[in-house]
Short mmCIF file of C-alpha atoms and ligand atoms in Angstrom, two decimals:
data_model
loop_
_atom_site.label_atom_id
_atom_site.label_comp_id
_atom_site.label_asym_id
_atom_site.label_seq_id
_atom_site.Cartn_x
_atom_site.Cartn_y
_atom_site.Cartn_z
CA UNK D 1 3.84 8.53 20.69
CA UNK D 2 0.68 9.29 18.99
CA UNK D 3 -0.51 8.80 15.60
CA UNK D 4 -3.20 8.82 13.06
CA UNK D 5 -3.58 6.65 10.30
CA UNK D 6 -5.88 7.62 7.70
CA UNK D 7 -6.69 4.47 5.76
CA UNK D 8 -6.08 2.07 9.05
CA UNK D 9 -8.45 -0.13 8.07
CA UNK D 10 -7.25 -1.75 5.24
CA UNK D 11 -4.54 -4.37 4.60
CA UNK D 12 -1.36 -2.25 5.14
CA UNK D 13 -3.29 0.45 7.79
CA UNK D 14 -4.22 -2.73 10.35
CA UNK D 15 -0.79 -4.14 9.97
CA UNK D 16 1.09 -0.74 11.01
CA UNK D 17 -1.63 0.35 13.40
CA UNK D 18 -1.60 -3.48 15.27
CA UNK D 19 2.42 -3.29 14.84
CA UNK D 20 2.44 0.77 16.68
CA UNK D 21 0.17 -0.22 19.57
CA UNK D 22 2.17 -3.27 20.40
CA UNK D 23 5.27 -1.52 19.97
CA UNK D 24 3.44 1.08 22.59
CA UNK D 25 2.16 3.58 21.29
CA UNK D 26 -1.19 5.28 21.33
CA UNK D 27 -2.94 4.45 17.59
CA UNK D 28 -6.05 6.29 15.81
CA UNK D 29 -7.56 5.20 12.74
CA UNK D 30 -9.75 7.32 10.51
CA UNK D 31 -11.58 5.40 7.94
CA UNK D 32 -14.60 5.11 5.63
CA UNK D 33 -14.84 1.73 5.24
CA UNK D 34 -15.22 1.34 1.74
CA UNK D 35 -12.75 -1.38 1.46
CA UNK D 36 -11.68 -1.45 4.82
CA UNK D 37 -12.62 -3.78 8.09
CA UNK D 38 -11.95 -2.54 11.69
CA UNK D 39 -12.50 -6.05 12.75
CA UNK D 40 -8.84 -7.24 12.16
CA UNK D 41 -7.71 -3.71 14.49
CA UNK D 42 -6.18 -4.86 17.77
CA UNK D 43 -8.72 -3.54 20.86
CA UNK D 44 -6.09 -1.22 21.73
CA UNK D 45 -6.73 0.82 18.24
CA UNK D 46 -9.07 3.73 18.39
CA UNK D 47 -11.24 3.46 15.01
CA UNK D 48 -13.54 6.04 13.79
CA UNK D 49 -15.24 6.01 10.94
CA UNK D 50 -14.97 8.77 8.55
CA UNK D 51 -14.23 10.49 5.20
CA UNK D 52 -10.54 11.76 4.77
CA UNK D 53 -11.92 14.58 3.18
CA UNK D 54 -13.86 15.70 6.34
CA UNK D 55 -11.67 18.70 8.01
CA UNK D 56 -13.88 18.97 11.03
CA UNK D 57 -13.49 15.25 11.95
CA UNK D 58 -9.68 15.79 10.93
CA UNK D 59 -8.83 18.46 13.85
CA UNK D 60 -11.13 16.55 16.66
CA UNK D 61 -8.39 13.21 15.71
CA UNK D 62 -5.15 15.19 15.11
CA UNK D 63 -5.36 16.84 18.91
CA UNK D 64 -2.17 15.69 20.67
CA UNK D 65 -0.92 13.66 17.37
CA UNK D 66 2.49 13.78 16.91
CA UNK D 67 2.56 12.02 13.19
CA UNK D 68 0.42 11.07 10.77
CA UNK D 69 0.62 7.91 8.60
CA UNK D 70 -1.63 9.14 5.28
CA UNK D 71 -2.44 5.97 3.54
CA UNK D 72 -6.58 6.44 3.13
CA UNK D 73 -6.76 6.41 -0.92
CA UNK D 74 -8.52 4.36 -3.94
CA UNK D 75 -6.09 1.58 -4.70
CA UNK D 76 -6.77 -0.11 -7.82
CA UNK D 77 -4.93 0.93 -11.49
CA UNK D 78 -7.68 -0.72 -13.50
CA UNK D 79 -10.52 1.02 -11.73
CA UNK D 80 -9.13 4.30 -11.88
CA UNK D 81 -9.16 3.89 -15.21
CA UNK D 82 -13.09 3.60 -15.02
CA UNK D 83 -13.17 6.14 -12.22
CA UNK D 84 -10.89 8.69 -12.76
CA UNK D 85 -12.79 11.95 -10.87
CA UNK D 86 -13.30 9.41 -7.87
CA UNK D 87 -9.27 8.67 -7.90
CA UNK D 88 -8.73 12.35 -8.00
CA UNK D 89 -11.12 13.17 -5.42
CA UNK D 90 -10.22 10.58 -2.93
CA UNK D 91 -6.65 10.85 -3.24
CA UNK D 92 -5.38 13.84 -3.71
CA UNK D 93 -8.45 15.63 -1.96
CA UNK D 94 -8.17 13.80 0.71
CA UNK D 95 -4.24 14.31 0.85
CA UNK D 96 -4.81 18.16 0.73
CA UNK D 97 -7.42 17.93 3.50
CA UNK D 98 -5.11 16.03 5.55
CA UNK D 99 -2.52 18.91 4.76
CA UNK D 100 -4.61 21.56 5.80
CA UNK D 101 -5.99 19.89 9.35
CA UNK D 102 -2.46 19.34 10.00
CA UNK D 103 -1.16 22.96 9.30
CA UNK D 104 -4.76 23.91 11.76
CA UNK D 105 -3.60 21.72 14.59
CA UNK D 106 0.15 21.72 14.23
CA UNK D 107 1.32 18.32 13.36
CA UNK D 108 4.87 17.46 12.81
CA UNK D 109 5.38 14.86 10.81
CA UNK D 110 3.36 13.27 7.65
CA UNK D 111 4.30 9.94 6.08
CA UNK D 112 3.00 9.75 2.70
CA UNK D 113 1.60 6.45 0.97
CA UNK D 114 2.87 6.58 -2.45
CA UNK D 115 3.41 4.16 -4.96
CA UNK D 116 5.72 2.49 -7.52
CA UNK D 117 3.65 2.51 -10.22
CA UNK D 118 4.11 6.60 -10.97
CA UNK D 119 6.76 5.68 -12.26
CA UNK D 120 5.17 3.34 -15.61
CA UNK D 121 7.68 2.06 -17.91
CA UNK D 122 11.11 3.23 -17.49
CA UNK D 123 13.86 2.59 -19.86
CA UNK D 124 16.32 1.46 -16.35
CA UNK D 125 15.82 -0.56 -14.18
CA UNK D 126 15.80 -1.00 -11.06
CA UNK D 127 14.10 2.09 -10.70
CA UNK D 128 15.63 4.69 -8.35
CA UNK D 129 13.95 8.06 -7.09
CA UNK D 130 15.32 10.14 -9.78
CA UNK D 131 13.44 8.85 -12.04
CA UNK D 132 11.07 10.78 -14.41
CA UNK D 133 7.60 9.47 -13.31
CA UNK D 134 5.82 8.13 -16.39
CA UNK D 135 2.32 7.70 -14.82
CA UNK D 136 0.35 5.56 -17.20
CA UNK D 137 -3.27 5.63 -15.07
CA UNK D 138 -5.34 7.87 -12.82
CA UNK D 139 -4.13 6.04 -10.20
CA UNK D 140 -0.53 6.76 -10.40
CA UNK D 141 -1.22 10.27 -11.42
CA UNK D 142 -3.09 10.84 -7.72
CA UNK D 143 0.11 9.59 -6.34
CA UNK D 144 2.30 11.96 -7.52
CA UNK D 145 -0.36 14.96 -7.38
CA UNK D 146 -0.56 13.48 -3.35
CA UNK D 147 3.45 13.75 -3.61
CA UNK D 148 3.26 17.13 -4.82
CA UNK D 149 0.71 18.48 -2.67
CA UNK D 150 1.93 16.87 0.74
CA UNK D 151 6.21 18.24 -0.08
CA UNK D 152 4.64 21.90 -0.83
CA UNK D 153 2.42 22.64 1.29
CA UNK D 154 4.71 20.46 3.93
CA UNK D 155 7.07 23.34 3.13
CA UNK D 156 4.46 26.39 3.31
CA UNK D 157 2.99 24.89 6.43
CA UNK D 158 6.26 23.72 7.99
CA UNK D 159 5.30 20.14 8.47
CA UNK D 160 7.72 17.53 8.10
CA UNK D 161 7.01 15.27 4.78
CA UNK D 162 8.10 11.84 3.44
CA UNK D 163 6.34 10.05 0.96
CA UNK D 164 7.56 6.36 0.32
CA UNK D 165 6.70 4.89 -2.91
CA UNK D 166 5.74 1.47 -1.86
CA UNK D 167 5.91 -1.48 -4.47
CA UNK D 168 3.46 -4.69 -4.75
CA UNK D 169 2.74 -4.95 -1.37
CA UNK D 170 1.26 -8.60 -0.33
CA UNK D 171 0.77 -10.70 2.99
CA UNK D 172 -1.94 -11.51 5.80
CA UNK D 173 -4.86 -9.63 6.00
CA UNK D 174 -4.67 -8.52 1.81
CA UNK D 175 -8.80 -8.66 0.92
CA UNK D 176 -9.66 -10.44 -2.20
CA UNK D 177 -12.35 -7.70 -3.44
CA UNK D 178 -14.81 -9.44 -6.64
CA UNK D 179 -13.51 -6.88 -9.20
CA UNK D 180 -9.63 -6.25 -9.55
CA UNK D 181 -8.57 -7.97 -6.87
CA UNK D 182 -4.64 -7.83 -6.35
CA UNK D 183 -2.24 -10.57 -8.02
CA UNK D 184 -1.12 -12.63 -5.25
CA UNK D 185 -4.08 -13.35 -2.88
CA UNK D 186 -5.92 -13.94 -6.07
CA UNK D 187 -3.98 -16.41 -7.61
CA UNK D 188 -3.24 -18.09 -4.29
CA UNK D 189 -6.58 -18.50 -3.74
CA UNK D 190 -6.94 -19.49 -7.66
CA UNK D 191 -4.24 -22.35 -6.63
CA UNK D 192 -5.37 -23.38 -3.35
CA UNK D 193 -8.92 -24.07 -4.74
CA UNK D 194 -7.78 -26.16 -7.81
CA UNK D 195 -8.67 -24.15 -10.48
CA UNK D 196 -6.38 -21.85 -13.13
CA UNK D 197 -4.53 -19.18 -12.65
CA UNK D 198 -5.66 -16.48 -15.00
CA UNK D 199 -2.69 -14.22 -15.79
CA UNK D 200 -3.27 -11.05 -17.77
CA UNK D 201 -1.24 -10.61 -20.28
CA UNK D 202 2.10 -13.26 -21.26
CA UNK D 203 3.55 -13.58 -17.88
CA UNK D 204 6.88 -11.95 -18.50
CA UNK D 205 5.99 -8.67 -16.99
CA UNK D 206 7.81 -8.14 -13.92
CA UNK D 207 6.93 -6.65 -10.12
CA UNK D 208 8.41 -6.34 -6.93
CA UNK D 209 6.69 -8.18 -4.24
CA UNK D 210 6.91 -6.43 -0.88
CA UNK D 211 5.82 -8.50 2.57
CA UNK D 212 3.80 -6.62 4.63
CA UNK D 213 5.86 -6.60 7.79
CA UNK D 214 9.07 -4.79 5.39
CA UNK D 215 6.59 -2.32 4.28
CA UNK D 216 5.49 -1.52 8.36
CA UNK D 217 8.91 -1.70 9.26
CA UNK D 218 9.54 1.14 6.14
CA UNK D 219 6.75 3.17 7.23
CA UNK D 220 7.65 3.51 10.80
CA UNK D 221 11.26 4.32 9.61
CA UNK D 222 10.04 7.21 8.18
CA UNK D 223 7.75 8.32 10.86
CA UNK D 224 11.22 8.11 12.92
CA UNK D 225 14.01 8.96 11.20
CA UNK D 226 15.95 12.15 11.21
CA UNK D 227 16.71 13.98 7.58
CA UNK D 228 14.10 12.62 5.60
CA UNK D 229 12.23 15.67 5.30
CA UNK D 230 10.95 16.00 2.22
CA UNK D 231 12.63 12.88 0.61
CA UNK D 232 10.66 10.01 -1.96
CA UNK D 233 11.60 6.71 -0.84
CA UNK D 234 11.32 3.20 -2.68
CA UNK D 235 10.24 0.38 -0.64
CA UNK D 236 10.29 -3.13 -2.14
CA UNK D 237 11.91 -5.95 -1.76
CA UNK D 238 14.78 -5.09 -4.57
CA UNK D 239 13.55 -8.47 -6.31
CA UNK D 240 12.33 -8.58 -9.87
CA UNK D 241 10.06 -11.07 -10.47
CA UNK D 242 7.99 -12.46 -13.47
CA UNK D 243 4.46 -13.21 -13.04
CA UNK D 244 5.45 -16.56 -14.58
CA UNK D 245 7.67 -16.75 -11.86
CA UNK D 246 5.15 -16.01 -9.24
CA UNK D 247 2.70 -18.46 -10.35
CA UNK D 248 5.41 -21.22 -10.26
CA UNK D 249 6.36 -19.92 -6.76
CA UNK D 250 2.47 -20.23 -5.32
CA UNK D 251 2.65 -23.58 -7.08
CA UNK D 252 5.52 -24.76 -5.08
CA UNK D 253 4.05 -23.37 -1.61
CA UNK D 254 0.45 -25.38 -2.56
CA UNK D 255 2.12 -28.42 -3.10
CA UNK D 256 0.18 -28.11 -6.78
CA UNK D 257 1.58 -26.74 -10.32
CA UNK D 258 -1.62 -25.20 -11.41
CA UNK D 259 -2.84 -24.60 -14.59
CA UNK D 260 -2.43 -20.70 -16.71
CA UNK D 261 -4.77 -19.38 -18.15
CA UNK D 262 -3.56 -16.24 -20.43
CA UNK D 263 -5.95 -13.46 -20.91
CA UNK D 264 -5.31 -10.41 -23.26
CA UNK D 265 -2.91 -7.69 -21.11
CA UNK D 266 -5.26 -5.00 -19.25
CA UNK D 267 -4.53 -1.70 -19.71
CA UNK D 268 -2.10 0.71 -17.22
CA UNK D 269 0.18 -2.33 -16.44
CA UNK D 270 3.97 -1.78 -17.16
CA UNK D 271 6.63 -4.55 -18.44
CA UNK D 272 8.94 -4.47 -16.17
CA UNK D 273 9.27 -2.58 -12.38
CA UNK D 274 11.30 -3.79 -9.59
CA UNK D 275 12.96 -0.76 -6.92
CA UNK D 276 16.28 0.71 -6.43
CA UNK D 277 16.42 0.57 -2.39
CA UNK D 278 19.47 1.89 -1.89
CA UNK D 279 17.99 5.50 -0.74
CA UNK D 280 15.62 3.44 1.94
CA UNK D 281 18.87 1.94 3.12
CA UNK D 282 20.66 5.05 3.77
CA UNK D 283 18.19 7.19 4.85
CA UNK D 284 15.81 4.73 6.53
CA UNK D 285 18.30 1.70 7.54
CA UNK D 286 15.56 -0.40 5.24
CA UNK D 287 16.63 -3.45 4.02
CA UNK D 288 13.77 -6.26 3.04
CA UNK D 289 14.25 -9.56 5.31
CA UNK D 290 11.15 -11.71 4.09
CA UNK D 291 11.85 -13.70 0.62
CA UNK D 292 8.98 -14.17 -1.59
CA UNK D 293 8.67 -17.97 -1.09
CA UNK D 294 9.40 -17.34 2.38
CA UNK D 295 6.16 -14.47 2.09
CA UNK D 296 3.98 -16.87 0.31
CA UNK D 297 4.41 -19.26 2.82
CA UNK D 298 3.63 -17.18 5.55
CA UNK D 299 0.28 -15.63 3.81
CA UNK D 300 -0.05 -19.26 3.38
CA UNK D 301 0.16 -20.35 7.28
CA UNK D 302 -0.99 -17.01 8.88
CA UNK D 303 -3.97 -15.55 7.14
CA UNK D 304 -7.14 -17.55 7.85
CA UNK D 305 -8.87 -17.25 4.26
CA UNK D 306 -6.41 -19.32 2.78
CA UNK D 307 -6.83 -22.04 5.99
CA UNK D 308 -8.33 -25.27 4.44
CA UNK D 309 -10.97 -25.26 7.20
CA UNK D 310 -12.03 -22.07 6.04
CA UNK D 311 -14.79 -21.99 4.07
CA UNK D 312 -14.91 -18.92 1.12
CA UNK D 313 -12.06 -16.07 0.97
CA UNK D 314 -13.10 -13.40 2.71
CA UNK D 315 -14.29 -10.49 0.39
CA UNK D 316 -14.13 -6.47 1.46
CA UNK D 317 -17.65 -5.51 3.28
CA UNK D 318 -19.33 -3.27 1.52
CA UNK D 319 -20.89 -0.46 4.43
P1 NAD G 401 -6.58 -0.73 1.18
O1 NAD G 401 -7.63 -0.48 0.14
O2 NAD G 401 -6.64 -2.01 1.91
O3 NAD G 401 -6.55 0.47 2.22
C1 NAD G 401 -7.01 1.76 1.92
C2 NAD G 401 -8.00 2.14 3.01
O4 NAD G 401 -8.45 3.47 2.76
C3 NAD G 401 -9.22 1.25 3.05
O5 NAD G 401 -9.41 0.74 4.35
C4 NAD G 401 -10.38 2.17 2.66
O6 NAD G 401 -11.60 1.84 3.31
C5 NAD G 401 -9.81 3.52 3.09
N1 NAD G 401 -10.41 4.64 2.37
C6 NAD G 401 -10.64 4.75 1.03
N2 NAD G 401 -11.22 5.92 0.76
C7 NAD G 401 -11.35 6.59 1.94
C8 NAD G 401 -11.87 7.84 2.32
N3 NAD G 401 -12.41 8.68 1.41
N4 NAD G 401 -11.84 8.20 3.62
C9 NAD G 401 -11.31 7.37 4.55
N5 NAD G 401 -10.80 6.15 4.26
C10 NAD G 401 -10.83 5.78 2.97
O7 NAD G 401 -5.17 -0.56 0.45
P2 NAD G 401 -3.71 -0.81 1.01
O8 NAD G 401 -3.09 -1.82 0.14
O9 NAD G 401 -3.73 -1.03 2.48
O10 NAD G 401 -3.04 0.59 0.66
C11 NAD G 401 -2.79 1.59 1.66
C12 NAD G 401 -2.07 2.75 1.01
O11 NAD G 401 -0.84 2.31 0.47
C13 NAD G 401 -2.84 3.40 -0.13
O12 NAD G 401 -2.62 4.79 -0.11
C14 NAD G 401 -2.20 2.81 -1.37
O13 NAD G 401 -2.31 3.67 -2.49
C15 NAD G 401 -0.76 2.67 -0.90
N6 NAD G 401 -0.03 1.64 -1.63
C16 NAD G 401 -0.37 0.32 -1.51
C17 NAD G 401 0.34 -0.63 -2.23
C18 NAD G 401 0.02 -2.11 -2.13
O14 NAD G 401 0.65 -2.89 -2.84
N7 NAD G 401 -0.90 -2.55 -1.27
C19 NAD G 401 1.37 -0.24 -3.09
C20 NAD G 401 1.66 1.11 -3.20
C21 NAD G 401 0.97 2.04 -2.45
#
């Protein structure tokens, strides 16, 4: 089949679009760049670079697309918090652009990139899709305006939708950008290099830590699978786990217990959040395989700017 991923660029885009072309299929990418590198994109991958938001561009890349994996978007809580009209423009913009190409061209199928954290703090957990959303940052709330957007005019346009609300996702290939940079490839590198681990917050707050090749394996699902139109689906691992817990975890795969440092809590975090997955398993056959030592150990081993040879982390390029 073919497919455009919007987004393909960064960590979880390059994993699916590398996993789709070896699997045989025919792959584009559309993306801007901004945190993304088309250097870790298998030759077979077709990159251009673009703005979601850019119709024009959209129709020339949606000819003779059968599905489209939307995952282009902002993707850091604390800095939509100091960027809010940039989160709304990005995300849901683009998501309503990508809507409206779609409708022009006649695409079938659109597989949403939400996220767990619309739902904040909720008082069960896990968390299952019936949940009310309790969206505690710009960030989240461009995930479920994205949801909204993609499910109606999926059903004015007659477009098949699915948006998965994907957890913490982690493994080979996650950038380490300066500002924000996501939990584990941060502290792992904070570990591997001998220094602390600065945790924000007192540790007891809970994720759930997806590996990369469950959340391809999810995403393809969706693209695939009959009677999901129109369905929000968790995608985790089902684990809850403390960031104490994490920290001793990394420590364990390093071969080092390293030092905490606490910092005070930053804001749009949530106590506790680990997924219900029973809906992925019925509707998707989804069920996690990769354990998070198991993960850690295999971001570990497999991604090269955590090799001891290597000599910085890489960082997102900046074009
Ligand atoms: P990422 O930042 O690595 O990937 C996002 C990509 O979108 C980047 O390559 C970036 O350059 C691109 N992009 C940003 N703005 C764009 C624009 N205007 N036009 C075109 N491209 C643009 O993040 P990721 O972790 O790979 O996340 C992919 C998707 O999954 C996002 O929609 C994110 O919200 C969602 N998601 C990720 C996680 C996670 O834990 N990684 C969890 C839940 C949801």
């Amino acid at each position: 089949m073919r497919f455009l991923i919007t987004g393909g660029a960064g960590f979880i885009g390059t994993a699916l679009a590398n996993t789709l072309v070896r699997e045989g299929h025919y792959v584009r990418v559309l993306d801007d760049l901004s945190t993304g590198d088309p250097g870790q994109l298998l030759p077979e991958v077709s990159f251009t670079r673009g703005d979601v938001r850019d119709v024009p561009k959209l129709w020339t890349l949606l000819q003779g697309v059968q599905g489209v994996f939307h995952l282009a978007a902002r993707v850091s809580v604390p800095e939509s918090i100091l960027y809010p009209r940039e989160y709304n423009d990005v995300n849901v913009g683009g998501t309503v652009s990508v809507m409206a190409a779609m409708r022009d061209v006649g695409v079938r199928r659109v597989v949403l990139a939400s996220s767990g954290t619309v739902y904040g703090n909720q008082p069960h957990q896990p968390v299952n899709e019936d949940a009310r959303p309790n969206p505690l940052a710009p960030y989240a709330v461009s995930k479920i305006a994205a949801e909204h957007y993609v499910f109606t005019l999926g059903a004015l346009y007659n477009i098949e939708t699915v948006a998965l609300r994907i957890f913490n996702a982690y493994g080979p290939g996650q950038l380490i950008p300066p500002s924000h940079p996501p939990v584990v490839p941060q502290f792992l590198k904070q570990a591997i290099g001998g220094g602390s681990v600065v945790v924000f917050g007192d540790g007891k707050q809970t994720r759930d830590f997806a590996y990369i090749d469950d959340v391809v394996r999810a995403l393809i699902s969706a693209m695939t699978s009959p009677d999901v139109n129109r369905q929000i689906i968790n995608v985790g691992s089902g684990k809850e786990t403390s960031i104490n817990e994490l920290v001793r975890l990394i420590g364990r795969v390093v071969g080092r217990t390293p030092q905490v440092i606490y910092n005070e809590a930053q804001g749009g975090g949530v106590s506790r959040l680990v997924a219900d997955l029973r809906k992925a398993a019925s509707l998707l056959g989804f069920v996690p395989e990769v354990e998070l030592e198991e993960g850690l150990h295999l971001l570990l081993t497999q991604d090269p700017q955590f090799h001891a040879e290597s000599t910085k982390p890489r960082t997102p390029t900046r074009r």
